[in-house]
Amino acid sequence: RAMALGAPDPYSLITHDEVVALTGIPVGGPSLTYADDDLGVRFDAEDGHHRAWSFGVHAGHAVNDDTLFDPVSWFEWMVALLDEPEPVPDLGDAAVYEDGLLYVRGQGRAFYVLVDAPKGSPAKPWATVIAHRVLERFSRGEAG
């Protein structure tokens, strides 16, 4: 249903091997994630010391059959929910980051990368490099 409302195939956004290569974390296989207006894929990892990592990419879509998806409006609405969004230059048409969430608009899409990692982890660099890869996949027609 979400794909009929404009969401790309979530498994085309980023692959397991890309997440491992970009982060250096040996994540497990993909898990489907979804909400009323986004669809995505998540990769999780744990170590033997009660530490866990999660990397997700979620793309926006229309909320119902009567509404066309507008990536600009979706991006603006999501960013308005943040307390102190930090602009991220040179990433798509617009991008902001706050506390493990990186919202991106570009290539006619709007999506976010969610990095949940132990304190001190390079969450923002990880989110940024993952977002660059997602934008590359969109631009080459590998995601959609």
Tab-separated table of C-alpha atoms in Angstrom:
chain	number	residue	atom	x	y	z
A	1	ARG	CA	0.000	0.000	0.000
A	2	ALA	CA	2.747	2.497	0.899
A	3	MET	CA	4.445	1.920	-2.448
A	4	ALA	CA	1.143	2.658	-4.204
A	5	LEU	CA	1.142	5.956	-2.272
A	6	GLY	CA	4.553	6.929	-3.662
A	7	ALA	CA	7.070	5.219	-1.388
A	8	PRO	CA	10.047	3.606	-3.078
A	9	ASP	CA	10.799	-0.059	-2.522
A	10	PRO	CA	12.380	0.147	0.947
A	11	TYR	CA	14.878	-2.611	0.191
A	12	SER	CA	16.210	-0.559	-2.728
A	13	LEU	CA	17.171	2.407	-0.508
A	14	ILE	CA	20.338	0.871	0.945
A	15	THR	CA	21.703	-2.641	1.245
A	16	HIS	CA	23.136	-4.608	4.124
A	17	ASP	CA	26.602	-4.618	2.555
A	18	GLU	CA	26.503	-0.850	2.028
A	19	VAL	CA	25.595	-0.210	5.681
A	20	VAL	CA	28.416	-2.472	6.858
A	21	ALA	CA	30.916	-0.845	4.480
A	22	LEU	CA	29.854	2.707	5.362
A	23	THR	CA	29.726	2.265	9.143
A	24	GLY	CA	32.072	-0.605	9.920
A	25	ILE	CA	29.349	-2.143	12.118
A	26	PRO	CA	28.418	-5.797	11.391
A	27	VAL	CA	24.651	-5.330	11.217
A	28	GLY	CA	22.114	-8.072	10.695
A	29	GLY	CA	19.681	-8.390	7.828
A	30	PRO	CA	17.053	-5.831	6.853
A	31	SER	CA	13.826	-5.191	8.751
A	32	LEU	CA	10.862	-3.399	7.237
A	33	THR	CA	9.768	-0.234	9.063
A	34	TYR	CA	6.730	1.906	8.381
A	35	ALA	CA	4.474	4.676	9.632
A	36	ASP	CA	1.467	6.514	8.184
A	37	ASP	CA	3.658	8.568	5.868
A	38	ASP	CA	6.967	6.737	5.466
A	39	LEU	CA	8.326	3.325	4.569
A	40	GLY	CA	11.825	2.124	5.238
A	41	VAL	CA	14.411	-0.452	6.055
A	42	ARG	CA	16.448	-0.862	9.239
A	43	PHE	CA	19.599	-2.779	10.116
A	44	ASP	CA	20.464	-3.600	13.745
A	45	ALA	CA	23.530	-4.863	15.587
A	46	GLU	CA	24.406	-5.762	19.184
A	47	ASP	CA	27.624	-6.674	20.904
A	48	GLY	CA	28.150	-8.791	24.002
A	49	HIS	CA	28.335	-5.709	26.227
A	50	HIS	CA	24.693	-4.559	26.060
A	51	ARG	CA	25.441	-2.021	23.317
A	52	ALA	CA	23.218	-1.763	20.258
A	53	TRP	CA	23.259	0.069	16.936
A	54	SER	CA	20.443	0.699	14.499
A	55	PHE	CA	20.635	2.273	11.044
A	56	GLY	CA	17.413	3.061	9.206
A	57	VAL	CA	16.425	4.793	5.999
A	58	HIS	CA	12.785	5.852	5.674
A	59	ALA	CA	11.248	7.502	2.601
A	60	GLY	CA	8.145	9.663	2.727
A	61	HIS	CA	4.921	8.947	0.841
A	62	ALA	CA	1.355	10.277	0.602
A	63	VAL	CA	-0.940	9.527	3.533
A	64	ASN	CA	-3.923	8.449	1.424
A	65	ASP	CA	-5.161	7.921	-2.128
A	66	ASP	CA	-6.621	11.437	-2.320
A	67	THR	CA	-3.348	13.236	-1.615
A	68	LEU	CA	-0.371	13.546	-3.926
A	69	PHE	CA	2.981	13.183	-2.222
A	70	ASP	CA	4.960	16.411	-2.145
A	71	PRO	CA	8.546	15.893	-0.944
A	72	VAL	CA	8.988	19.588	-0.138
A	73	SER	CA	5.924	19.712	2.124
A	74	TRP	CA	6.771	16.381	3.780
A	75	PHE	CA	10.343	17.526	4.468
A	76	GLU	CA	9.220	20.885	5.854
A	77	TRP	CA	6.602	19.258	8.070
A	78	MET	CA	9.094	16.728	9.474
A	79	VAL	CA	11.779	19.360	10.066
A	80	ALA	CA	9.270	21.593	11.882
A	81	LEU	CA	8.984	18.855	14.531
A	82	LEU	CA	12.677	19.192	15.459
A	83	ASP	CA	13.819	21.413	18.322
A	84	GLU	CA	17.163	22.605	16.943
A	85	PRO	CA	17.767	21.309	13.421
A	86	GLU	CA	21.322	21.805	12.210
A	87	PRO	CA	21.658	22.424	8.443
A	88	VAL	CA	23.863	19.910	6.651
A	89	PRO	CA	25.480	21.535	3.602
A	90	ASP	CA	26.135	19.804	0.295
A	91	LEU	CA	23.539	17.081	0.814
A	92	GLY	CA	20.660	17.025	-1.645
A	93	ASP	CA	18.462	20.089	-2.069
A	94	ALA	CA	18.081	20.478	1.705
A	95	ALA	CA	19.181	18.521	4.753
A	96	VAL	CA	19.077	18.987	8.523
A	97	TYR	CA	20.355	16.898	11.416
A	98	GLU	CA	19.363	16.535	15.069
A	99	ASP	CA	20.112	13.775	17.588
A	100	GLY	CA	20.585	10.848	15.222
A	101	LEU	CA	17.970	12.004	12.696
A	102	LEU	CA	19.024	13.334	9.304
A	103	TYR	CA	16.204	14.604	7.085
A	104	VAL	CA	17.049	14.980	3.391
A	105	ARG	CA	15.255	16.273	0.334
A	106	GLY	CA	16.719	15.606	-3.092
A	107	GLN	CA	16.306	13.737	-6.382
A	108	GLY	CA	12.538	14.392	-6.162
A	109	ARG	CA	12.319	12.471	-2.883
A	110	ALA	CA	12.293	13.181	0.836
A	111	PHE	CA	13.670	10.722	3.357
A	112	TYR	CA	15.408	10.444	6.672
A	113	VAL	CA	18.248	8.426	8.078
A	114	LEU	CA	17.937	7.350	11.694
A	115	VAL	CA	21.073	6.310	13.568
A	116	ASP	CA	20.585	4.995	17.077
A	117	ALA	CA	24.011	4.211	18.531
A	118	PRO	CA	25.881	4.199	21.846
A	119	LYS	CA	26.950	7.551	23.239
A	120	GLY	CA	30.142	8.799	21.613
A	121	SER	CA	29.430	7.063	18.299
A	122	PRO	CA	29.831	9.120	15.116
A	123	ALA	CA	26.078	9.187	14.458
A	124	LYS	CA	26.081	12.331	12.312
A	125	PRO	CA	28.925	11.211	10.017
A	126	TRP	CA	27.298	7.790	9.677
A	127	ALA	CA	23.912	9.338	8.860
A	128	THR	CA	25.496	11.697	6.352
A	129	VAL	CA	27.445	9.029	4.480
A	130	ILE	CA	24.358	6.790	4.368
A	131	ALA	CA	22.258	9.694	3.037
A	132	HIS	CA	24.835	10.390	0.314
A	133	ARG	CA	24.605	6.736	-0.746
A	134	VAL	CA	20.792	6.861	-0.822
A	135	LEU	CA	20.885	9.998	-2.987
A	136	GLU	CA	23.370	8.266	-5.324
A	137	ARG	CA	21.025	5.292	-5.609
A	138	PHE	CA	18.106	7.606	-6.468
A	139	SER	CA	20.161	9.522	-9.046
A	140	ARG	CA	21.270	6.290	-10.768
A	141	GLY	CA	17.762	4.826	-10.733
A	142	GLU	CA	18.829	2.037	-8.347
A	143	ALA	CA	16.236	3.008	-5.725
A	144	GLY	CA	12.601	3.496	-6.372
